[in-house]
Coordinates of N, CA, C and O and ligand atoms in Angstrom, one line a residue:
X1 N 0.1 42.5 -9.3 CA -1.0 41.8 -9.8 C -2.1 42.9 -10.3 O -2.3 43.9 -9.6
X2 N -2.7 42.6 -11.4 CA -3.8 43.5 -11.9 C -5.0 43.5 -11.0 O -5.2 42.5 -10.2
X3 N -5.8 44.5 -11.0 CA -7.0 44.6 -10.2 C -8.0 43.5 -10.7 O -8.0 43.1 -11.9
X4 N -9.0 43.2 -9.9 CA -10.0 42.2 -10.3 C -10.8 42.7 -11.5 O -11.1 41.9 -12.4
X5 N -11.0 44.0 -11.6 CA -11.8 44.6 -12.8 C -11.0 44.4 -14.1 O -11.6 44.4 -15.2
X6 N -9.7 44.2 -14.0 CA -8.9 44.0 -15.2 C -8.7 42.5 -15.5 O -8.5 42.1 -16.6
X7 N -8.8 41.7 -14.4 CA -8.7 40.3 -14.6 C -10.0 39.6 -15.0 O -10.0 38.6 -15.8
X8 N -11.1 40.2 -14.6 CA -12.4 39.6 -14.9 C -13.3 40.7 -15.4 O -13.6 41.7 -14.8
X9 N -13.8 40.5 -16.7 CA -14.8 41.4 -17.3 C -16.0 40.6 -17.5 O -16.0 39.3 -17.7
X10 N -17.1 41.3 -17.6 CA -18.4 40.6 -17.9 C -18.8 41.1 -19.3 O -18.9 42.3 -19.6
X11 N -19.1 40.1 -20.2 CA -19.6 40.5 -21.5 C -21.1 40.1 -21.7 O -21.5 39.1 -21.2
X12 N -21.8 40.9 -22.4 CA -23.2 40.7 -22.5 C -23.6 40.7 -24.0 O -23.8 41.8 -24.6
X13 N -23.7 39.6 -24.7 CA -24.1 39.5 -26.1 C -25.4 40.2 -26.4 O -25.6 40.7 -27.5
X14 N -26.3 40.2 -25.4 CA -27.7 40.8 -25.7 C -27.6 42.3 -25.9 O -28.4 42.9 -26.6
X15 N -26.6 43.0 -25.2 CA -26.5 44.4 -25.3 C -25.3 44.8 -26.1 O -25.1 46.0 -26.5
X16 N -24.3 43.9 -26.2 CA -23.0 44.2 -26.9 C -22.0 44.8 -25.9 O -20.9 45.2 -26.4
X17 N -22.4 44.9 -24.6 CA -21.5 45.7 -23.7 C -20.5 44.7 -23.0 O -20.8 43.6 -22.7
X18 N -19.4 45.3 -22.6 CA -18.4 44.7 -21.8 C -18.2 45.6 -20.6 O -18.0 46.9 -20.8
X19 N -18.2 45.1 -19.4 CA -17.9 45.9 -18.2 C -16.6 46.7 -18.3 O -15.6 46.1 -18.7
X20 N -16.7 48.0 -18.0 CA -15.5 48.8 -18.0 C -15.0 49.2 -19.4 O -13.9 49.7 -19.5
X21 N -15.7 48.9 -20.4 CA -15.3 49.2 -21.8 C -16.4 50.1 -22.5 O -17.6 50.0 -22.2
X22 N -16.0 51.0 -23.4 CA -17.0 51.8 -24.0 C -17.5 51.1 -25.3 O -16.9 50.2 -25.9
X23 N -18.8 51.5 -25.6 CA -19.4 50.8 -26.7 C -19.4 51.8 -27.9 O -19.8 52.9 -27.9
X24 N -18.8 51.2 -29.0 CA -18.7 52.1 -30.2 C -19.8 51.6 -31.2 O -20.0 50.4 -31.5
X25 N -20.6 52.6 -31.7 CA -21.7 52.3 -32.6 C -21.3 52.7 -34.0 O -20.7 53.7 -34.3
X26 N -21.6 51.8 -35.0 CA -21.4 52.1 -36.4 C -22.7 52.1 -37.1 O -23.5 51.1 -37.0
X27 N -23.1 53.2 -37.7 CA -24.3 53.4 -38.4 C -24.1 53.2 -39.9 O -23.0 53.3 -40.4
X28 N -25.3 53.1 -40.6 CA -25.2 53.0 -42.0 C -24.3 54.0 -42.7 O -23.5 53.7 -43.6
X29 N -24.4 55.3 -42.2 CA -23.6 56.3 -42.9 C -22.1 56.1 -42.7 O -21.3 56.6 -43.5
X30 N -21.7 55.3 -41.7 CA -20.2 55.1 -41.4 C -19.7 54.1 -42.4 O -18.5 53.9 -42.5
X31 N -20.6 53.4 -43.2 CA -20.2 52.3 -44.1 C -20.2 52.8 -45.5 O -20.2 52.0 -46.5
X32 N -20.1 54.1 -45.7 CA -20.1 54.7 -47.1 C -19.0 54.1 -47.9 O -17.9 53.9 -47.4
X33 N -19.3 53.6 -49.1 CA -18.3 53.1 -50.0 C -18.1 51.6 -49.8 O -17.4 50.9 -50.6
X34 N -18.8 51.0 -48.8 CA -18.6 49.5 -48.6 C -19.5 48.7 -49.5 O -19.2 47.6 -49.9
X35 N -20.8 49.2 -49.7 CA -21.7 48.4 -50.4 C -21.7 48.7 -51.9 O -21.5 49.8 -52.3
X36 N -21.9 47.6 -52.7 CA -21.7 47.8 -54.2 C -22.9 48.6 -54.8 O -22.6 49.4 -55.7
X37 N -24.1 48.4 -54.3 CA -25.2 49.1 -54.9 C -25.4 50.4 -54.3 O -26.1 50.6 -53.3
X38 N -24.7 51.5 -54.8 CA -24.7 52.8 -54.2 C -26.1 53.4 -54.2 O -26.5 54.2 -53.3
X39 N -26.9 53.1 -55.2 CA -28.2 53.7 -55.3 C -29.1 53.2 -54.2 O -29.8 54.0 -53.5
X40 N -29.1 51.9 -54.0 CA -29.9 51.3 -52.9 C -29.4 51.8 -51.5 O -30.1 52.1 -50.6
X41 N -28.0 51.9 -51.4 CA -27.4 52.4 -50.2 C -27.9 53.8 -49.9 O -28.4 54.1 -48.8
X42 N -27.9 54.7 -50.8 CA -28.3 56.1 -50.6 C -29.8 56.2 -50.3 O -30.2 56.9 -49.4
X43 N -30.6 55.3 -51.0 CA -32.0 55.3 -50.7 C -32.3 54.8 -49.3 O -33.1 55.4 -48.6
X44 N -31.6 53.8 -48.9 CA -31.8 53.2 -47.5 C -31.4 54.2 -46.5 O -32.1 54.4 -45.5
X45 N -30.3 54.9 -46.7 CA -29.8 55.9 -45.8 C -30.7 57.1 -45.6 O -31.0 57.6 -44.5
X46 N -31.3 57.5 -46.8 CA -32.3 58.6 -46.7 C -33.5 58.2 -45.9 O -34.1 59.1 -45.2
X47 N -33.8 56.9 -45.8 CA -35.0 56.5 -45.0 C -34.6 56.4 -43.6 O -35.5 56.3 -42.7
X48 N -33.4 56.5 -43.2 CA -33.0 56.4 -41.8 C -31.6 55.9 -41.6 O -31.2 54.9 -42.3
X49 N -30.8 56.5 -40.8 CA -29.4 56.1 -40.6 C -29.4 55.1 -39.5 O -29.0 55.3 -38.3
X50 N -29.7 53.8 -39.8 CA -29.9 52.8 -38.8 C -28.5 52.3 -38.3 O -27.5 52.4 -38.9
X51 N -28.6 51.7 -37.1 CA -27.4 51.2 -36.4 C -27.1 49.8 -37.1 O -28.0 49.0 -37.1
X52 N -25.9 49.7 -37.6 CA -25.5 48.4 -38.2 C -24.8 47.5 -37.2 O -25.1 46.3 -37.2
X53 N -23.9 48.0 -36.4 CA -23.2 47.2 -35.4 C -22.6 48.0 -34.3 O -22.4 49.2 -34.4
X54 N -22.3 47.2 -33.2 CA -21.6 47.8 -32.1 C -20.3 47.0 -31.8 O -20.3 45.8 -32.1
X55 N -19.3 47.6 -31.3 CA -18.1 46.9 -30.8 C -17.7 47.4 -29.5 O -17.7 48.7 -29.3
X56 N -17.4 46.6 -28.6 CA -16.8 47.0 -27.3 C -15.5 46.2 -27.2 O -15.4 45.0 -27.6
X57 N -14.5 46.9 -26.8 CA -13.1 46.3 -26.7 C -12.6 46.4 -25.3 O -12.6 47.5 -24.7
X58 N -12.1 45.3 -24.8 CA -11.5 45.2 -23.5 C -10.0 45.0 -23.6 O -9.6 44.0 -24.1
X59 N -9.3 45.9 -23.0 CA -7.8 45.8 -23.1 C -7.2 46.1 -21.7 O -6.9 47.2 -21.4
X60 N -6.9 45.1 -20.9 CA -6.4 45.3 -19.6 C -4.9 45.7 -19.6 O -4.4 46.3 -18.6
X61 N -4.2 45.5 -20.7 CA -2.7 45.8 -20.7 C -2.3 46.1 -22.1 O -3.0 45.7 -23.1
X62 N -1.2 46.8 -22.3 CA -0.7 47.1 -23.6 C 0.7 46.7 -23.9 O 1.4 47.2 -24.8
X63 N 1.2 45.7 -23.1 CA 2.6 45.3 -23.3 C 2.7 44.3 -24.5 O 1.7 43.9 -25.1
X64 N 3.9 43.9 -24.8 CA 4.2 43.1 -26.0 C 3.4 41.8 -25.9 O 2.9 41.3 -27.0
X65 N 3.2 41.2 -24.8 CA 2.6 39.9 -24.7 C 1.1 39.9 -24.3 O 0.4 38.9 -24.2
X66 N 0.5 41.1 -24.2 CA -0.8 41.3 -23.7 C -1.9 40.9 -24.8 O -1.5 41.0 -26.0
X67 N -3.1 40.6 -24.4 CA -4.2 40.3 -25.3 C -5.3 41.3 -25.1 O -5.5 41.7 -23.9
X68 N -6.1 41.5 -26.1 CA -7.3 42.3 -26.0 C -8.5 41.4 -26.6 O -8.2 40.5 -27.3
X69 N -9.7 41.7 -26.2 CA -10.8 41.1 -26.9 C -11.9 42.1 -27.2 O -12.1 43.1 -26.5
X70 N -12.6 41.8 -28.3 CA -13.7 42.7 -28.7 C -15.0 41.9 -28.8 O -14.9 40.7 -29.2
X71 N -16.1 42.5 -28.4 CA -17.4 41.9 -28.6 C -18.2 42.6 -29.7 O -18.4 43.8 -29.6
X72 N -18.5 41.9 -30.7 CA -19.2 42.5 -31.8 C -20.7 42.1 -31.9 O -21.0 40.9 -31.5
X73 N -21.5 43.0 -32.3 CA -23.0 42.7 -32.4 C -23.5 43.3 -33.7 O -23.6 44.6 -33.7
X74 N -23.7 42.5 -34.7 CA -24.0 43.0 -36.0 C -25.5 42.7 -36.4 O -25.9 41.5 -36.3
X75 N -26.2 43.7 -36.8 CA -27.6 43.5 -37.1 C -27.9 42.8 -38.4 O -27.0 42.8 -39.3
X76 N -29.0 42.1 -38.5 CA -29.4 41.5 -39.8 C -29.9 42.5 -40.8 O -30.5 43.5 -40.4
X77 N -29.7 42.3 -42.1 CA -30.3 43.2 -43.1 C -29.4 43.1 -44.3 O -28.3 42.5 -44.4
X78 N -29.9 43.7 -45.4 CA -29.1 43.8 -46.7 C -29.3 45.1 -47.3 O -30.3 45.8 -47.1
X79 N -28.3 45.4 -48.2 CA -28.4 46.5 -49.1 C -28.4 45.9 -50.5 O -27.4 45.3 -50.9
X80 N -29.6 45.8 -51.1 CA -29.8 45.0 -52.3 C -29.6 43.6 -51.9 O -30.3 43.1 -50.9
X81 N -28.7 42.8 -52.6 CA -28.5 41.4 -52.2 C -27.3 41.2 -51.3 O -26.8 40.1 -51.1
X82 N -26.7 42.4 -50.9 CA -25.4 42.3 -50.1 C -25.7 42.4 -48.6 O -26.4 43.4 -48.2
X83 N -25.2 41.5 -47.8 CA -25.6 41.4 -46.4 C -24.9 42.6 -45.6 O -23.8 43.1 -46.0
X84 N -25.6 43.0 -44.5 CA -24.9 43.9 -43.6 C -23.6 43.4 -43.2 O -23.4 42.2 -42.9
X85 N -22.6 44.3 -43.1 CA -21.2 43.9 -42.8 C -20.5 44.9 -41.9 O -21.0 46.0 -41.7
X86 N -19.4 44.5 -41.4 CA -18.5 45.4 -40.7 C -17.6 46.1 -41.8 O -17.5 45.7 -42.9
X87 N -16.9 47.2 -41.3 CA -16.0 47.9 -42.3 C -14.9 47.0 -42.8 O -14.7 47.0 -44.0
X88 N -14.3 46.2 -41.9 CA -13.2 45.4 -42.3 C -11.9 46.1 -42.2 O -11.8 47.3 -42.4
X89 N -10.9 45.4 -41.8 CA -9.6 46.0 -41.6 C -8.4 44.9 -41.7 O -8.7 43.7 -41.7
X90 N -7.2 45.5 -41.8 CA -6.0 44.7 -41.6 C -5.5 45.1 -40.2 O -6.0 46.2 -39.7
X91 N -4.6 44.4 -39.6 CA -4.0 44.8 -38.4 C -2.8 45.7 -38.7 O -2.1 45.5 -39.6
X92 N -2.7 46.8 -37.9 CA -1.6 47.7 -38.2 C -0.2 47.0 -38.0 O 0.7 47.2 -38.8
X93 N -0.2 46.1 -37.1 CA 1.0 45.2 -37.0 C 0.5 44.0 -37.8 O -0.2 43.1 -37.3
X94 N 1.0 43.9 -39.0 CA 0.4 43.0 -40.0 C 0.5 41.5 -39.6 O -0.4 40.7 -39.9
X95 N 1.5 41.1 -38.9 CA 1.7 39.7 -38.5 C 0.7 39.2 -37.4 O 0.5 38.0 -37.2
X96 N 0.0 40.2 -36.8 CA -0.9 39.8 -35.7 C -2.1 39.0 -36.2 O -2.9 39.5 -37.1
X97 N -2.3 37.8 -35.7 CA -3.5 37.0 -36.0 C -4.6 37.3 -35.0 O -4.4 38.1 -34.0
X98 N -5.7 36.7 -35.2 CA -6.9 36.9 -34.3 C -7.7 35.6 -34.3 O -7.8 34.9 -35.4
X99 N -8.4 35.3 -33.2 CA -9.4 34.2 -33.3 C -10.8 34.8 -32.9 O -10.9 35.5 -32.0
X100 N -11.7 34.5 -33.8 CA -13.1 34.9 -33.6 C -13.9 33.7 -33.1 O -13.8 32.6 -33.7
X101 N -14.7 34.0 -32.1 CA -15.6 32.9 -31.5 C -17.0 33.3 -31.7 O -17.4 34.4 -31.3
X102 N -17.7 32.5 -32.5 CA -19.2 32.8 -32.7 C -20.0 32.6 -31.5 O -19.7 31.6 -30.8
X103 N -20.9 33.5 -31.1 CA -21.7 33.3 -29.9 C -23.1 33.0 -30.3 O -23.7 32.1 -29.7
X104 N -23.7 33.8 -31.2 CA -25.1 33.6 -31.6 C -25.4 34.2 -32.9 O -24.7 35.1 -33.3
X105 N -26.4 33.7 -33.6 CA -26.7 34.2 -34.9 C -25.9 33.4 -36.0 O -25.2 32.5 -35.7
X106 N -26.1 33.9 -37.2 CA -25.5 33.2 -38.4 C -24.7 34.3 -39.1 O -25.3 35.2 -39.6
X107 N -23.4 34.0 -39.2 CA -22.6 34.9 -40.0 C -21.6 34.2 -40.9 O -21.5 33.0 -40.9
X108 N -20.9 35.1 -41.6 CA -19.7 34.6 -42.4 C -18.6 35.6 -42.3 O -18.9 36.8 -42.0
X109 N -17.4 35.2 -42.4 CA -16.3 36.1 -42.5 C -15.7 36.0 -43.8 O -15.6 35.0 -44.4
X110 N -15.3 37.2 -44.3 CA -14.5 37.3 -45.6 C -13.1 37.5 -45.2 O -12.8 38.5 -44.5
X111 N -12.2 36.6 -45.6 CA -10.8 36.8 -45.3 C -10.1 37.0 -46.7 O -10.3 36.3 -47.6
X112 N -9.2 38.0 -46.7 CA -8.4 38.3 -47.9 C -7.0 38.5 -47.6 O -6.6 39.4 -46.9
X113 N -6.2 37.6 -48.2 CA -4.7 37.7 -48.0 C -4.2 39.0 -48.6 O -4.5 39.2 -49.8
X114 N -3.4 39.7 -47.9 CA -3.0 41.0 -48.4 C -2.1 40.9 -49.6 O -2.3 41.6 -50.6
X115 N -1.1 40.0 -49.6 CA -0.1 39.9 -50.6 C -0.7 39.4 -51.9 O -0.3 39.8 -53.0
X116 N -1.6 38.4 -51.9 CA -2.1 37.7 -53.1 C -3.5 38.1 -53.5 O -4.0 37.9 -54.6
X117 N -4.3 38.7 -52.5 CA -5.7 39.0 -52.8 C -6.6 37.7 -52.7 O -7.8 37.8 -52.8
X118 N -6.0 36.6 -52.4 CA -6.8 35.3 -52.3 C -7.8 35.5 -51.2 O -7.5 36.0 -50.1
X119 N -9.0 35.1 -51.5 CA -10.2 35.3 -50.6 C -10.9 34.1 -50.3 O -10.9 33.1 -51.1
X120 N -11.4 34.0 -49.1 CA -12.2 32.9 -48.6 C -13.3 33.3 -47.7 O -13.2 34.3 -47.0
X121 N -14.5 32.6 -47.9 CA -15.6 32.9 -47.0 C -15.7 31.8 -46.0 O -15.7 30.6 -46.4
X122 N -15.8 32.1 -44.7 CA -15.8 31.1 -43.6 C -17.0 31.4 -42.7 O -17.2 32.5 -42.3
X123 N -17.8 30.3 -42.4 CA -18.9 30.5 -41.5 C -18.5 30.9 -40.1 O -17.5 30.5 -39.6
X124 N -19.3 31.8 -39.5 CA -19.1 32.3 -38.2 C -20.4 32.1 -37.4 O -21.4 32.8 -37.7
X125 N -20.5 31.1 -36.5 CA -21.7 30.9 -35.7 C -21.3 30.2 -34.4 O -20.2 29.9 -34.2
X126 N -22.3 30.1 -33.5 CA -22.1 29.5 -32.2 C -21.3 28.2 -32.3 O -21.6 27.4 -33.2
X127 N -20.4 28.0 -31.4 CA -19.5 26.8 -31.3 C -18.5 26.7 -32.4 O -17.8 25.7 -32.5
X128 N -18.3 27.7 -33.2 CA -17.3 27.7 -34.2 C -16.3 28.9 -33.9 O -16.7 30.0 -33.5
X129 N -15.0 28.6 -34.1 CA -14.0 29.6 -34.0 C -13.3 29.7 -35.3 O -12.8 28.8 -35.9
X130 N -13.1 31.0 -35.7 CA -12.5 31.3 -37.0 C -11.1 31.8 -36.7 O -11.0 32.8 -36.0
X131 N -10.1 31.2 -37.3 CA -8.7 31.7 -37.2 C -8.4 32.7 -38.3 O -8.6 32.3 -39.5
X132 N -8.1 33.9 -37.9 CA -7.7 34.9 -38.9 C -6.2 35.0 -38.9 O -5.6 35.6 -37.9
X133 N -5.5 34.5 -39.9 CA -4.0 34.6 -39.9 C -3.6 36.0 -40.0 O -4.3 36.9 -40.4
X134 N -2.3 36.3 -39.7 CA -1.7 37.6 -39.9 C -1.8 38.0 -41.4 O -2.0 37.2 -42.3
X135 N -1.6 39.3 -41.6 CA -1.5 39.8 -43.0 C -2.8 39.5 -43.8 O -2.7 39.3 -45.0
X136 N -3.9 39.4 -43.1 CA -5.2 39.0 -43.8 C -6.3 40.0 -43.4 O -6.6 40.1 -42.2
X137 N -6.8 40.7 -44.4 CA -8.0 41.6 -44.1 C -9.2 40.8 -43.8 O -9.4 39.7 -44.3
X138 N -10.0 41.3 -42.8 CA -11.2 40.5 -42.4 C -12.4 41.4 -42.2 O -12.3 42.5 -41.7
X139 N -13.5 40.9 -42.6 CA -14.8 41.6 -42.5 C -15.8 40.5 -42.2 O -15.7 39.3 -42.6
X140 N -16.9 40.9 -41.4 CA -17.9 40.0 -40.9 C -19.2 40.4 -41.5 O -19.6 41.6 -41.6
X141 N -20.0 39.4 -41.9 CA -21.4 39.7 -42.5 C -22.4 38.9 -41.6 O -22.1 37.8 -41.2
X142 N -23.5 39.5 -41.4 CA -24.7 38.8 -40.8 C -25.5 38.2 -41.9 O -26.1 39.0 -42.7
X143 N -25.6 36.9 -42.0 CA -26.4 36.3 -43.1 C -27.7 35.6 -42.6 O -28.3 34.8 -43.3
X144 N -28.0 36.0 -41.3 CA -29.2 35.4 -40.7 C -30.3 36.5 -40.5 O -30.3 37.5 -41.1
X145 N -31.2 36.1 -39.6 CA -32.4 37.0 -39.4 C -32.4 37.7 -38.0 O -33.3 38.4 -37.6
X146 N -31.4 37.3 -37.2 CA -31.3 37.9 -35.8 C -29.9 38.5 -35.7 O -29.0 38.2 -36.5
X147 N -29.6 39.3 -34.6 CA -28.3 39.8 -34.5 C -27.2 38.7 -34.4 O -27.4 37.7 -33.8
X148 N -26.1 39.0 -35.0 CA -24.9 38.1 -35.0 C -24.0 38.6 -33.9 O -23.6 39.8 -33.9
X149 N -23.6 37.7 -32.9 CA -22.7 38.2 -31.9 C -21.5 37.3 -31.9 O -21.6 36.1 -32.1
X150 N -20.3 37.9 -31.6 CA -19.1 37.1 -31.6 C -18.0 37.9 -30.8 O -18.2 39.1 -30.5
X151 N -17.0 37.1 -30.4 CA -15.8 37.7 -29.7 C -14.6 37.5 -30.6 O -14.4 36.4 -31.1
X152 N -13.7 38.5 -30.6 CA -12.4 38.4 -31.3 C -11.3 38.7 -30.3 O -11.4 39.6 -29.6
X153 N -10.3 37.8 -30.3 CA -9.2 37.9 -29.4 C -7.9 38.2 -30.2 O -7.7 37.4 -31.1
X154 N -7.2 39.2 -29.8 CA -6.1 39.6 -30.7 C -5.0 40.2 -29.8 O -5.2 40.6 -28.7
X155 N -3.7 40.2 -30.3 CA -2.6 40.8 -29.5 C -2.9 42.3 -29.2 O -3.4 43.0 -30.1
X156 N -2.6 42.7 -28.0 CA -2.9 44.1 -27.7 C -2.2 45.1 -28.7 O -2.8 46.2 -28.9
X157 N -1.1 44.7 -29.2 CA -0.4 45.7 -30.1 C -0.8 45.5 -31.6 O -0.1 46.0 -32.4
X158 N -1.9 44.7 -31.9 CA -2.3 44.5 -33.3 C -2.6 45.8 -33.9 O -2.1 46.1 -35.0
X159 N -3.5 46.6 -33.3 CA -3.9 47.9 -34.0 C -4.8 47.6 -35.1 O -4.8 46.6 -35.8
X160 N -5.7 48.6 -35.4 CA -6.7 48.4 -36.5 C -6.3 49.4 -37.6 O -6.2 50.6 -37.4
X161 N -6.1 48.8 -38.8 CA -5.7 49.7 -40.0 C -6.9 49.6 -41.0 O -7.1 48.6 -41.6
X162 N -7.7 50.7 -41.1 CA -8.8 50.7 -41.9 C -8.5 51.3 -43.3 O -9.3 51.3 -44.2
X163 N -7.3 52.0 -43.4 CA -7.0 52.8 -44.6 C -7.1 52.1 -45.9 O -7.7 52.5 -46.8
X164 N -6.4 50.9 -46.0 CA -6.3 50.3 -47.3 C -7.6 49.7 -47.8 O -7.9 49.8 -49.0
X165 N -8.4 49.2 -46.8 CA -9.7 48.6 -47.2 C -10.6 49.8 -47.6 O -11.4 49.7 -48.6
X166 N -10.5 50.9 -46.9 CA -11.4 52.0 -47.2 C -11.1 52.5 -48.6 O -12.0 53.0 -49.3
X167 N -9.8 52.4 -49.0 CA -9.4 52.9 -50.4 C -9.9 51.9 -51.5 O -10.4 52.3 -52.5
X168 N -9.6 50.6 -51.3 CA -9.8 49.7 -52.4 C -11.0 48.7 -52.2 O -11.4 48.0 -53.1
X169 N -11.5 48.7 -51.0 CA -12.5 47.7 -50.6 C -12.0 46.3 -50.7 O -10.9 46.1 -51.2
X170 N -12.8 45.3 -50.4 CA -12.4 43.9 -50.6 C -12.6 43.5 -52.0 O -13.4 44.1 -52.7
X171 N -11.8 42.6 -52.5 CA -11.9 42.1 -53.9 C -13.3 41.4 -54.1 O -13.9 41.5 -55.2
X172 N -13.7 40.7 -53.1 CA -14.9 39.9 -53.2 C -16.0 40.5 -52.3 O -15.8 41.3 -51.4
X173 N -17.3 40.1 -52.5 CA -18.4 40.5 -51.7 C -19.3 39.3 -51.4 O -19.2 38.3 -52.1
X174 N -20.1 39.4 -50.4 CA -21.0 38.3 -50.0 C -22.4 38.7 -50.3 O -22.9 39.7 -49.7
X175 N -23.1 37.9 -51.1 CA -24.5 38.3 -51.5 C -25.4 37.1 -51.3 O -24.9 35.9 -51.2
X176 N -26.6 37.4 -51.2 CA -27.6 36.3 -51.1 C -27.9 35.7 -52.5 O -28.3 36.5 -53.4
X177 N -27.8 34.4 -52.7 CA -28.1 33.7 -53.9 C -29.0 32.5 -53.5 O -28.5 31.6 -52.8
X178 N -30.2 32.5 -54.0 CA -31.1 31.4 -53.7 C -31.2 31.1 -52.2 O -31.2 30.0 -51.7
X179 N -31.3 32.2 -51.4 CA -31.5 32.1 -50.0 C -30.2 31.8 -49.2 O -30.3 31.6 -48.0
X180 N -29.1 31.7 -49.9 CA -27.8 31.4 -49.2 C -26.7 32.4 -49.5 O -26.7 33.0 -50.6
X181 N -25.7 32.5 -48.6 CA -24.6 33.4 -48.9 C -23.7 32.9 -49.9 O -23.4 31.7 -49.9
X182 N -23.3 33.7 -50.8 CA -22.3 33.3 -51.9 C -21.3 34.4 -52.0 O -21.6 35.6 -51.9
X183 N -20.0 34.0 -52.2 CA -18.9 35.0 -52.4 C -18.7 35.2 -53.9 O -18.5 34.2 -54.6
X184 N -18.8 36.4 -54.3 CA -18.5 36.7 -55.7 C -17.5 37.8 -55.8 O -17.3 38.6 -54.9
X185 N -16.8 37.9 -57.0 CA -15.9 39.0 -57.2 C -16.7 40.3 -57.4 O -17.7 40.3 -58.0
X186 N -16.2 41.4 -56.8 CA -16.9 42.6 -56.9 C -17.1 43.1 -58.4 O -18.1 43.6 -58.8
X187 N -16.1 42.7 -59.2 CA -16.1 43.1 -60.6 C -17.1 42.4 -61.4 O -17.5 42.8 -62.4
X188 N -17.6 41.3 -60.8 CA -18.7 40.5 -61.5 C -20.1 41.2 -61.3 O -21.0 40.8 -62.0
X189 N -20.2 42.0 -60.4 CA -21.5 42.6 -60.0 C -22.0 43.5 -61.1 O -21.3 44.3 -61.7
Ligands
PA5_201 O1 -10.9 43.4 -33.7 C1 -11.7 42.9 -34.5 O2 -11.3 42.3 -35.6 C2 -13.2 43.0 -34.3 O3 -13.5 43.2 -32.9 C3 -13.7 44.1 -35.1 O4 -13.2 45.3 -34.7 C4 -15.2 44.1 -35.2 O5 -15.7 42.9 -35.9 C5 -15.8 45.3 -36.0 O6 -15.2 45.3 -37.3 P1 -14.4 46.6 -37.8 O7 -13.3 46.9 -36.8 O8 -13.8 46.2 -39.1 O9 -15.3 47.8 -37.9
MN202 MN1 -9.2 42.3 -36.3

């Protein structure tokens, strides 16, 4: 039997921490190439390399049937009209799906099917769970005024593959239009 520390973890949405897990910080400089308006990005970065989000991941086991979960805490803000976002990734084991549970704040997820490029924007907020199918790139945006917090549960062997998104970015982006999030093609920008 696993130890109690592996069976029971404590997560804290206010700090982004999980007991027994390290906290990874992503700052504005880590998101180079993600935002469409590079001039505003560079100007904002020159004014300060602010913290965009933190992720803590808890993984009690690494066997075929094991599960991990991550706690994300994403700050509110925009670069031009594009909301603060996570880097976004595919799973290294492409078939691995994931479920995101919204805890607090107002967010959306951008889901992009790898094979077709088909994209969808799905709300992520308290009491809502977003199913991310396998073979689907996913990115989270904070579209509100307070930190967005959420938990993602995924197979231990999913792995995070950032490479293809870092190279091509997502086909679509989420911008503010008349006070509301809207998904548009990046090429339309
Ligand atoms: O595993 C997940 O999908 C999440 O916990 C993400 O890691 C989290 O949202 C941060 O995003 P990214 O890993 O794309 O930087
Ligand atoms: Mn994931």
